[in-house]
mmCIF file with all atom_site columns, C-alpha atoms and ligand atoms in Angstrom:
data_model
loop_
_atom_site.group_PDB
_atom_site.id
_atom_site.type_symbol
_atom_site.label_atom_id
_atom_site.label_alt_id
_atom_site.label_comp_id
_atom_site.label_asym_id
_atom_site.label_entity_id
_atom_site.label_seq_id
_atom_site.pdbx_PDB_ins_code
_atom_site.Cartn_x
_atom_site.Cartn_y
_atom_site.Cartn_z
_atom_site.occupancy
_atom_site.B_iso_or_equiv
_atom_site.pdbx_formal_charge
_atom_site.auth_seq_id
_atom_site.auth_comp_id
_atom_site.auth_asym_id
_atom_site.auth_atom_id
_atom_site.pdbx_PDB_model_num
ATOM   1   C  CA  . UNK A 1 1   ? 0.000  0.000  0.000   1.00 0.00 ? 14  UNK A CA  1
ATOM   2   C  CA  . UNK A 1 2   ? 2.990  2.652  -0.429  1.00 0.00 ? 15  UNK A CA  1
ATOM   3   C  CA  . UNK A 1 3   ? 2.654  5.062  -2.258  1.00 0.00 ? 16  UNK A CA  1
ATOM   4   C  CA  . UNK A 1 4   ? 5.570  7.761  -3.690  1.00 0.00 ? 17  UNK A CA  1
ATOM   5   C  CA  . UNK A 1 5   ? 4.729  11.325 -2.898  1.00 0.00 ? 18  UNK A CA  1
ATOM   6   C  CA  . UNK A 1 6   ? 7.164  14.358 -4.722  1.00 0.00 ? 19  UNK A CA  1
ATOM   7   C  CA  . UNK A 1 7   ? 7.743  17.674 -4.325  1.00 0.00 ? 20  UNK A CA  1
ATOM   8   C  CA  . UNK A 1 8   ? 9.477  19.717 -7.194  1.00 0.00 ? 21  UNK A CA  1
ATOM   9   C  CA  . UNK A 1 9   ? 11.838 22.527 -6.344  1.00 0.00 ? 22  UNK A CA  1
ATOM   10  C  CA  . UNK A 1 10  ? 14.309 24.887 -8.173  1.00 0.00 ? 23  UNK A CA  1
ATOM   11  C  CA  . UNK A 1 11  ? 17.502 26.301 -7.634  1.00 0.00 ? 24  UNK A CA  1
ATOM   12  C  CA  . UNK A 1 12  ? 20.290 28.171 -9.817  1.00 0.00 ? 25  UNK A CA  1
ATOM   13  C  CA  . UNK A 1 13  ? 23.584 27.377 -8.887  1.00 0.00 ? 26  UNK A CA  1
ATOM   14  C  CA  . UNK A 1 14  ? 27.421 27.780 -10.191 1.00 0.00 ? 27  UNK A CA  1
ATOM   15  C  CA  . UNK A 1 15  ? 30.172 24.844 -10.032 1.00 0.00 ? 28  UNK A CA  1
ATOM   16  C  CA  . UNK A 1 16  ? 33.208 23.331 -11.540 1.00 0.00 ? 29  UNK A CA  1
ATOM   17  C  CA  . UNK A 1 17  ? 34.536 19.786 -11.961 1.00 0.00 ? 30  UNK A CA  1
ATOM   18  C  CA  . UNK A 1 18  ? 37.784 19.446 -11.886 1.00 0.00 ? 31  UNK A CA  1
ATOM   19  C  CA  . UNK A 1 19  ? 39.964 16.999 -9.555  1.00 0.00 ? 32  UNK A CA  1
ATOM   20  C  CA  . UNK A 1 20  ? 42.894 19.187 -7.700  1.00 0.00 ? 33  UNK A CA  1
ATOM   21  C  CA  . UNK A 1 21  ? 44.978 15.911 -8.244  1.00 0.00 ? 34  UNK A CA  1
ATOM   22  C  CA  . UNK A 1 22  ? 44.891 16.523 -11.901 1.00 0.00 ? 35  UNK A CA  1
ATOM   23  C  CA  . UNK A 1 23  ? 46.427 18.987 -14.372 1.00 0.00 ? 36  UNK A CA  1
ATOM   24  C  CA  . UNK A 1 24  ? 44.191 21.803 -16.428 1.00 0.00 ? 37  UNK A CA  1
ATOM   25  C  CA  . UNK A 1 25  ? 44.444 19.555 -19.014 1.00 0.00 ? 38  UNK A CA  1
ATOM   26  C  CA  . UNK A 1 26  ? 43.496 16.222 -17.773 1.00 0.00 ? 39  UNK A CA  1
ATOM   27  C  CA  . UNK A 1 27  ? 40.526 17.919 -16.411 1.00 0.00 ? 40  UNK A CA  1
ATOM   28  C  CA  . UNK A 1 28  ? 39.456 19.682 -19.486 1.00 0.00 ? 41  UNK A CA  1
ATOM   29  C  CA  . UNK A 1 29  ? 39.609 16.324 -21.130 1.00 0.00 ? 42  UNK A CA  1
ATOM   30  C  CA  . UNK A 1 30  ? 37.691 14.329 -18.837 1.00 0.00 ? 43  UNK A CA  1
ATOM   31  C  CA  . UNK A 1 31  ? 35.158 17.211 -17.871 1.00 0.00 ? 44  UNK A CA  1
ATOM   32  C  CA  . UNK A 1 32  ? 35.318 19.479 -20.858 1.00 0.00 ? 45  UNK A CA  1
ATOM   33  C  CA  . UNK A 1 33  ? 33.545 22.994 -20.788 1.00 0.00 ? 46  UNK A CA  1
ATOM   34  C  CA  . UNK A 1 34  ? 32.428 22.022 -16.861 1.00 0.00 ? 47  UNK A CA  1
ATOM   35  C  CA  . UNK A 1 35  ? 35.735 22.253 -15.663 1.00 0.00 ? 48  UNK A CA  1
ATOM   36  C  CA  . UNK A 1 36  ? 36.363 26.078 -16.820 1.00 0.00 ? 49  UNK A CA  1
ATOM   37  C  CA  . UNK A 1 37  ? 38.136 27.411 -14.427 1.00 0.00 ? 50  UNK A CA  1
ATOM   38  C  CA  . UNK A 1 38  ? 36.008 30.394 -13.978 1.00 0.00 ? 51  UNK A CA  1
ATOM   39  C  CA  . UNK A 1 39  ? 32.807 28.428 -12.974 1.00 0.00 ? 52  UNK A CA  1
ATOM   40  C  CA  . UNK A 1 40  ? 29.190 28.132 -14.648 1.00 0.00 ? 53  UNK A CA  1
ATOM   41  C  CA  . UNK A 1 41  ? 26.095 27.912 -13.828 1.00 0.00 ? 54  UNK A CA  1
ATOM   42  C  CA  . UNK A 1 42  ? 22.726 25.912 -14.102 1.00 0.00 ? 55  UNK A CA  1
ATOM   43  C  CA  . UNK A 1 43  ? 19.424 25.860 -13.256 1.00 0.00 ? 56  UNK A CA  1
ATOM   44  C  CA  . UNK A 1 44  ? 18.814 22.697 -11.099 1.00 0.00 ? 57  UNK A CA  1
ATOM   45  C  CA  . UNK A 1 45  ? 15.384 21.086 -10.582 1.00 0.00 ? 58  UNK A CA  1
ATOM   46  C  CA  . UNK A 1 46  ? 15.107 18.729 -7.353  1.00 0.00 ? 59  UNK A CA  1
ATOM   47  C  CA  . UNK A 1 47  ? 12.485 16.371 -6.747  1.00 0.00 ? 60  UNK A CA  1
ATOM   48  C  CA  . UNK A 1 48  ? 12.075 14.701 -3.442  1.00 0.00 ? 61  UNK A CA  1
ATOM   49  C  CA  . UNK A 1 49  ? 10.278 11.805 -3.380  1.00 0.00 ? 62  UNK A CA  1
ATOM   50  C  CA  . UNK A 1 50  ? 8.514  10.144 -0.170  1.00 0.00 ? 63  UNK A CA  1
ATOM   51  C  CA  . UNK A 1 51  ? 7.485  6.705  -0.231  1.00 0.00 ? 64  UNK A CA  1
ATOM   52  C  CA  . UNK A 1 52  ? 4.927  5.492  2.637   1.00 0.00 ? 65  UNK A CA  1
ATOM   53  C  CA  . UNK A 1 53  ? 1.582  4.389  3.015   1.00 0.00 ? 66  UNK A CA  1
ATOM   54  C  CA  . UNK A 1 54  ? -1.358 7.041  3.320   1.00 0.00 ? 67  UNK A CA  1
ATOM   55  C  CA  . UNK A 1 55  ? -2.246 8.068  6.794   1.00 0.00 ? 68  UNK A CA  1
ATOM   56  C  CA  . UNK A 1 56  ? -5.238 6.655  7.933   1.00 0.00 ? 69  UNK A CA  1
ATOM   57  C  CA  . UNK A 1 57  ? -7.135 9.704  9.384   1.00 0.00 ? 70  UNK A CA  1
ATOM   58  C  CA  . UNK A 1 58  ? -5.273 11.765 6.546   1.00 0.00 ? 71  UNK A CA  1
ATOM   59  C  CA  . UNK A 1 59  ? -5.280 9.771  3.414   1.00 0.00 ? 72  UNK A CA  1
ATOM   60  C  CA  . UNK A 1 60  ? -2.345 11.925 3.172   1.00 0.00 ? 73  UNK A CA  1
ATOM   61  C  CA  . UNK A 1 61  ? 1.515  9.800  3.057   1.00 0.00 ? 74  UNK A CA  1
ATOM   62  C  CA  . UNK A 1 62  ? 3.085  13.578 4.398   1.00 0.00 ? 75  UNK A CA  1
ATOM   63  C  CA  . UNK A 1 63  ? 2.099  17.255 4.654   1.00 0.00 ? 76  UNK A CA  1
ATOM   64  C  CA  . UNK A 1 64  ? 3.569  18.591 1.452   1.00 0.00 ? 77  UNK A CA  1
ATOM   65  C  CA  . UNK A 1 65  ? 4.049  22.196 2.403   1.00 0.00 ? 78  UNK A CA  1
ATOM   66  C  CA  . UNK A 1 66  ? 5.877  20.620 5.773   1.00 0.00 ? 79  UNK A CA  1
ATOM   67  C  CA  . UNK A 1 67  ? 8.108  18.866 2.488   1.00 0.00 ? 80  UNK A CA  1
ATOM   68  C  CA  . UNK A 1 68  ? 8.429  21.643 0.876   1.00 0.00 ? 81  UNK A CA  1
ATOM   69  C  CA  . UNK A 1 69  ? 9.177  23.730 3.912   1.00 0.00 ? 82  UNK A CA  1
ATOM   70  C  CA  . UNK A 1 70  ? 12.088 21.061 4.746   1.00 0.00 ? 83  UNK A CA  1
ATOM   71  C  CA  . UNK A 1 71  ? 13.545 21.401 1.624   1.00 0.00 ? 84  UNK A CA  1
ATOM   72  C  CA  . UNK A 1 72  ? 13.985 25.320 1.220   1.00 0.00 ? 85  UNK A CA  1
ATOM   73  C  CA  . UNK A 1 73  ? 15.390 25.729 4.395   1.00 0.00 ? 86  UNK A CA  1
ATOM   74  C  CA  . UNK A 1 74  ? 17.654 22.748 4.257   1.00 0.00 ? 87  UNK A CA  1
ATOM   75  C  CA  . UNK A 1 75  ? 18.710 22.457 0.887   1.00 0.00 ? 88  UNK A CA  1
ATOM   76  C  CA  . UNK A 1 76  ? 17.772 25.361 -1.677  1.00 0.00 ? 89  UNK A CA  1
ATOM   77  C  CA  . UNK A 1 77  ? 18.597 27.714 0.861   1.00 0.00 ? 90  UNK A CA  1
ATOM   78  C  CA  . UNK A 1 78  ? 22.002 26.348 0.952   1.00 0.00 ? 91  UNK A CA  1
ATOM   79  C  CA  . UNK A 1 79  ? 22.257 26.320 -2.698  1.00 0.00 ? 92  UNK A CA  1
ATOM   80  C  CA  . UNK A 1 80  ? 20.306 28.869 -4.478  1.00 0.00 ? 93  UNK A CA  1
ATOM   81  C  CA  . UNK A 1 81  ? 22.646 31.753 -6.316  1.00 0.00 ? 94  UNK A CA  1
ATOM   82  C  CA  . UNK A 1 82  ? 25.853 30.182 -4.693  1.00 0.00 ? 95  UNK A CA  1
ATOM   83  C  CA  . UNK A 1 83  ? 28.924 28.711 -5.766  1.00 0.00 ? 96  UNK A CA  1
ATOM   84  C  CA  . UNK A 1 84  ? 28.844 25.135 -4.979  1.00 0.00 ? 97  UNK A CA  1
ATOM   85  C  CA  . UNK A 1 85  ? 32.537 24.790 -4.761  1.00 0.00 ? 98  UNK A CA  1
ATOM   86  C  CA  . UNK A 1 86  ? 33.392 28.045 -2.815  1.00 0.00 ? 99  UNK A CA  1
ATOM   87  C  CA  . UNK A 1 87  ? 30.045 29.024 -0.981  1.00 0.00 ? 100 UNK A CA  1
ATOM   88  C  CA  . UNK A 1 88  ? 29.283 25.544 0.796   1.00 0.00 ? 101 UNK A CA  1
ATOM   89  C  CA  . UNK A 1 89  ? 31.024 23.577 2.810   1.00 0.00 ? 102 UNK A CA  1
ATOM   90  C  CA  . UNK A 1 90  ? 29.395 20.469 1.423   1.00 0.00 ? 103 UNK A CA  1
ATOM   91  C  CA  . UNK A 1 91  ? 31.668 20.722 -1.952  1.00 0.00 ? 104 UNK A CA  1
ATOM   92  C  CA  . UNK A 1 92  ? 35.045 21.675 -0.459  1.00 0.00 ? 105 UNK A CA  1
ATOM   93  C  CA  . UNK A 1 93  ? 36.928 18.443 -1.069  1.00 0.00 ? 106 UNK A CA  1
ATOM   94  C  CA  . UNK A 1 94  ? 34.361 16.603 -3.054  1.00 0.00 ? 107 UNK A CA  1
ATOM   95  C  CA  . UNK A 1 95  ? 33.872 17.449 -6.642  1.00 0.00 ? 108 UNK A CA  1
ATOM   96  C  CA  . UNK A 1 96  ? 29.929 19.029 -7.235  1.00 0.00 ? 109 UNK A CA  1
ATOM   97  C  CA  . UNK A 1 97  ? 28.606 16.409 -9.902  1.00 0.00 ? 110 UNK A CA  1
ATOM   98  C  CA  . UNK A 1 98  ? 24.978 16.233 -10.069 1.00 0.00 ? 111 UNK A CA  1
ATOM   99  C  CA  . UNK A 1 99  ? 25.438 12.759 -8.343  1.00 0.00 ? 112 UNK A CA  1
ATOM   100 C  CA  . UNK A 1 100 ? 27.354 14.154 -5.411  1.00 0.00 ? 113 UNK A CA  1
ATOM   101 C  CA  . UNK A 1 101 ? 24.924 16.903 -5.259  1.00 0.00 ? 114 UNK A CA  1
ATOM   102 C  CA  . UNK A 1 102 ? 22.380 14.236 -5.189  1.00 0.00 ? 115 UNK A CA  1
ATOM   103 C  CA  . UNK A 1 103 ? 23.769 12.406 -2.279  1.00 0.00 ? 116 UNK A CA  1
ATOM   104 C  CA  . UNK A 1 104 ? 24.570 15.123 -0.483  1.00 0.00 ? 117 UNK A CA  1
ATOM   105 C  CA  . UNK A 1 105 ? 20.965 16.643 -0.446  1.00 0.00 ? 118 UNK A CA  1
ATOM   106 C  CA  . UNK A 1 106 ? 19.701 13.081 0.416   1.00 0.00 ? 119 UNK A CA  1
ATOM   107 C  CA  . UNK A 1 107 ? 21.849 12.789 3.546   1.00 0.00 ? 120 UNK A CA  1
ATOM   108 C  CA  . UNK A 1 108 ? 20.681 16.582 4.337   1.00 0.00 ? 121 UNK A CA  1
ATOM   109 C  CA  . UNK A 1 109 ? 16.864 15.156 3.998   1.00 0.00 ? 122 UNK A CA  1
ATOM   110 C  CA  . UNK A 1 110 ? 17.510 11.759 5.186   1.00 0.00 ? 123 UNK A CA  1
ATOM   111 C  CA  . UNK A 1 111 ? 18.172 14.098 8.875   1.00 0.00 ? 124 UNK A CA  1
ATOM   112 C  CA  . UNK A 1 112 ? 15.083 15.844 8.862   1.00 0.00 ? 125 UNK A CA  1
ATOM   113 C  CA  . UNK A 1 113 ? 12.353 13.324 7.915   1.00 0.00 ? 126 UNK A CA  1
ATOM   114 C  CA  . UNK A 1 114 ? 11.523 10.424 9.868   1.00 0.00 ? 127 UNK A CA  1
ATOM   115 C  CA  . UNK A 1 115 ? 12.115 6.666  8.767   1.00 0.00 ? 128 UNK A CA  1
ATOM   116 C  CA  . UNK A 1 116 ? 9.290  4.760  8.280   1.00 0.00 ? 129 UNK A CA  1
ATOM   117 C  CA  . UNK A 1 117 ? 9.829  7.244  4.702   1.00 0.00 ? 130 UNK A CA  1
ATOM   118 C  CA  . UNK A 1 118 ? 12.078 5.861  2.193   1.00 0.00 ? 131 UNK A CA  1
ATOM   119 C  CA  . UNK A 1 119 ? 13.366 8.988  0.594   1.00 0.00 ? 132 UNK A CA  1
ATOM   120 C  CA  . UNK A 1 120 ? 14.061 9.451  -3.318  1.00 0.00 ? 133 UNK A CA  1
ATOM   121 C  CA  . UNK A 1 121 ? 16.410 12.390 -4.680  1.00 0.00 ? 134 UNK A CA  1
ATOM   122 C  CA  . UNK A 1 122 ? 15.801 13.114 -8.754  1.00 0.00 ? 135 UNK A CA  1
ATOM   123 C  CA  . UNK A 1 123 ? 18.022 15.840 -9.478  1.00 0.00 ? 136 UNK A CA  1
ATOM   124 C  CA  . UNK A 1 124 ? 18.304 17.862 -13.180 1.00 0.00 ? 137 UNK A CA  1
ATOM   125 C  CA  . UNK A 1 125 ? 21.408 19.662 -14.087 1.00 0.00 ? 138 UNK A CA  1
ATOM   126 C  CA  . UNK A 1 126 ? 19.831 20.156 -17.814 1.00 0.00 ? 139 UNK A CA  1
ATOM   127 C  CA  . UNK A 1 127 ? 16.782 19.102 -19.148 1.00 0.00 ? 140 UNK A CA  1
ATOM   128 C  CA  . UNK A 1 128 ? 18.213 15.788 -20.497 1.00 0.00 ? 141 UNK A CA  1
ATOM   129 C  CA  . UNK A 1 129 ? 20.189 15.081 -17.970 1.00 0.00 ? 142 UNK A CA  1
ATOM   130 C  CA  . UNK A 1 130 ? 19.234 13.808 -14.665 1.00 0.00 ? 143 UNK A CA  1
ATOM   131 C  CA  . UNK A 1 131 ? 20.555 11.183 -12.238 1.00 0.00 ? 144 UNK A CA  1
ATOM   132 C  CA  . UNK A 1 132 ? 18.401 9.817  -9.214  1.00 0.00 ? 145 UNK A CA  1
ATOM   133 C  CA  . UNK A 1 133 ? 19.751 8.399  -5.561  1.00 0.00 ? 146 UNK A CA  1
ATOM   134 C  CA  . UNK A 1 134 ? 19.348 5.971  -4.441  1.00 0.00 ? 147 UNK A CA  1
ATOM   135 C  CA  . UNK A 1 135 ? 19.482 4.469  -7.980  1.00 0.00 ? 148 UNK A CA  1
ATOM   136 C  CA  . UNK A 1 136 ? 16.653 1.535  -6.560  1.00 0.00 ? 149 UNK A CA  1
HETATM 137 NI NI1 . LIG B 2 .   ? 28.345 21.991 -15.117 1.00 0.00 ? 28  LIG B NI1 1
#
């Protein structure tokens, strides 16, 4: 009787890929126009999904504006009009991918909302590509 619940959010944020341990170079190859050295920016959409079974008295699985509450002032807050790698701790040492990004905003949710909820993180860095954690 679960059912998957998600909320849709937005944020706009700069980043670069590169790995320190590599030259300019190596990192233009592997990461190409990501890894200019004077950062870019996209326009991330987030969905958090809840999976649970509806509340008896409720019918509802959870209180979306509580959801979407949770998620401004934990993640987009963070991450809206910043620069991953310099304005946020999260991305000092770990290179801002959209699948670090992804796992990084799970274990921010995974704090705040209780677990009898499995929790779901879709994240878009364009509009064709996306990646999703956990990945089942
Ligand atoms: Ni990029």
């Amino acid at each position: 009787m679960k059912v998957a619940v998600s909320r849709k959010e937005h944020f706009n944020a700069a980043h670069r890929l590169y790995n320190p341990e590599w030259s300019d170079e190596r990192n233009e190859q592997i990461f190409g126009k990501c890894s200019n050295p004077h950062f870019h920016g996209h326009n991330y959409e987030l969905i958090v999904t809840l999976l649970g079974e509806p509340d008896s008295d409720t019918g509802y699985v959870y209180d979306m504006k509580k959801l979407s509450d949770l998620i401004r002032e934990h993640v987009t807050s963070r991450f809206d009009h910043k620069n991953l790698n310099l304005d946020t701790a999260y991305f000092k040492n770990l290179n801002p991918t959209a699948e670090n990004i992804a796992i990084v905003i799970w274990r921010i949710l995974r704090q705040q909302i209780d677990n009898q909820y499995d929790l779901k993180i879709k994240l878009y860095e364009t509009e064709r590509n996306f990646v999703e954690y956990p990945a089942h």
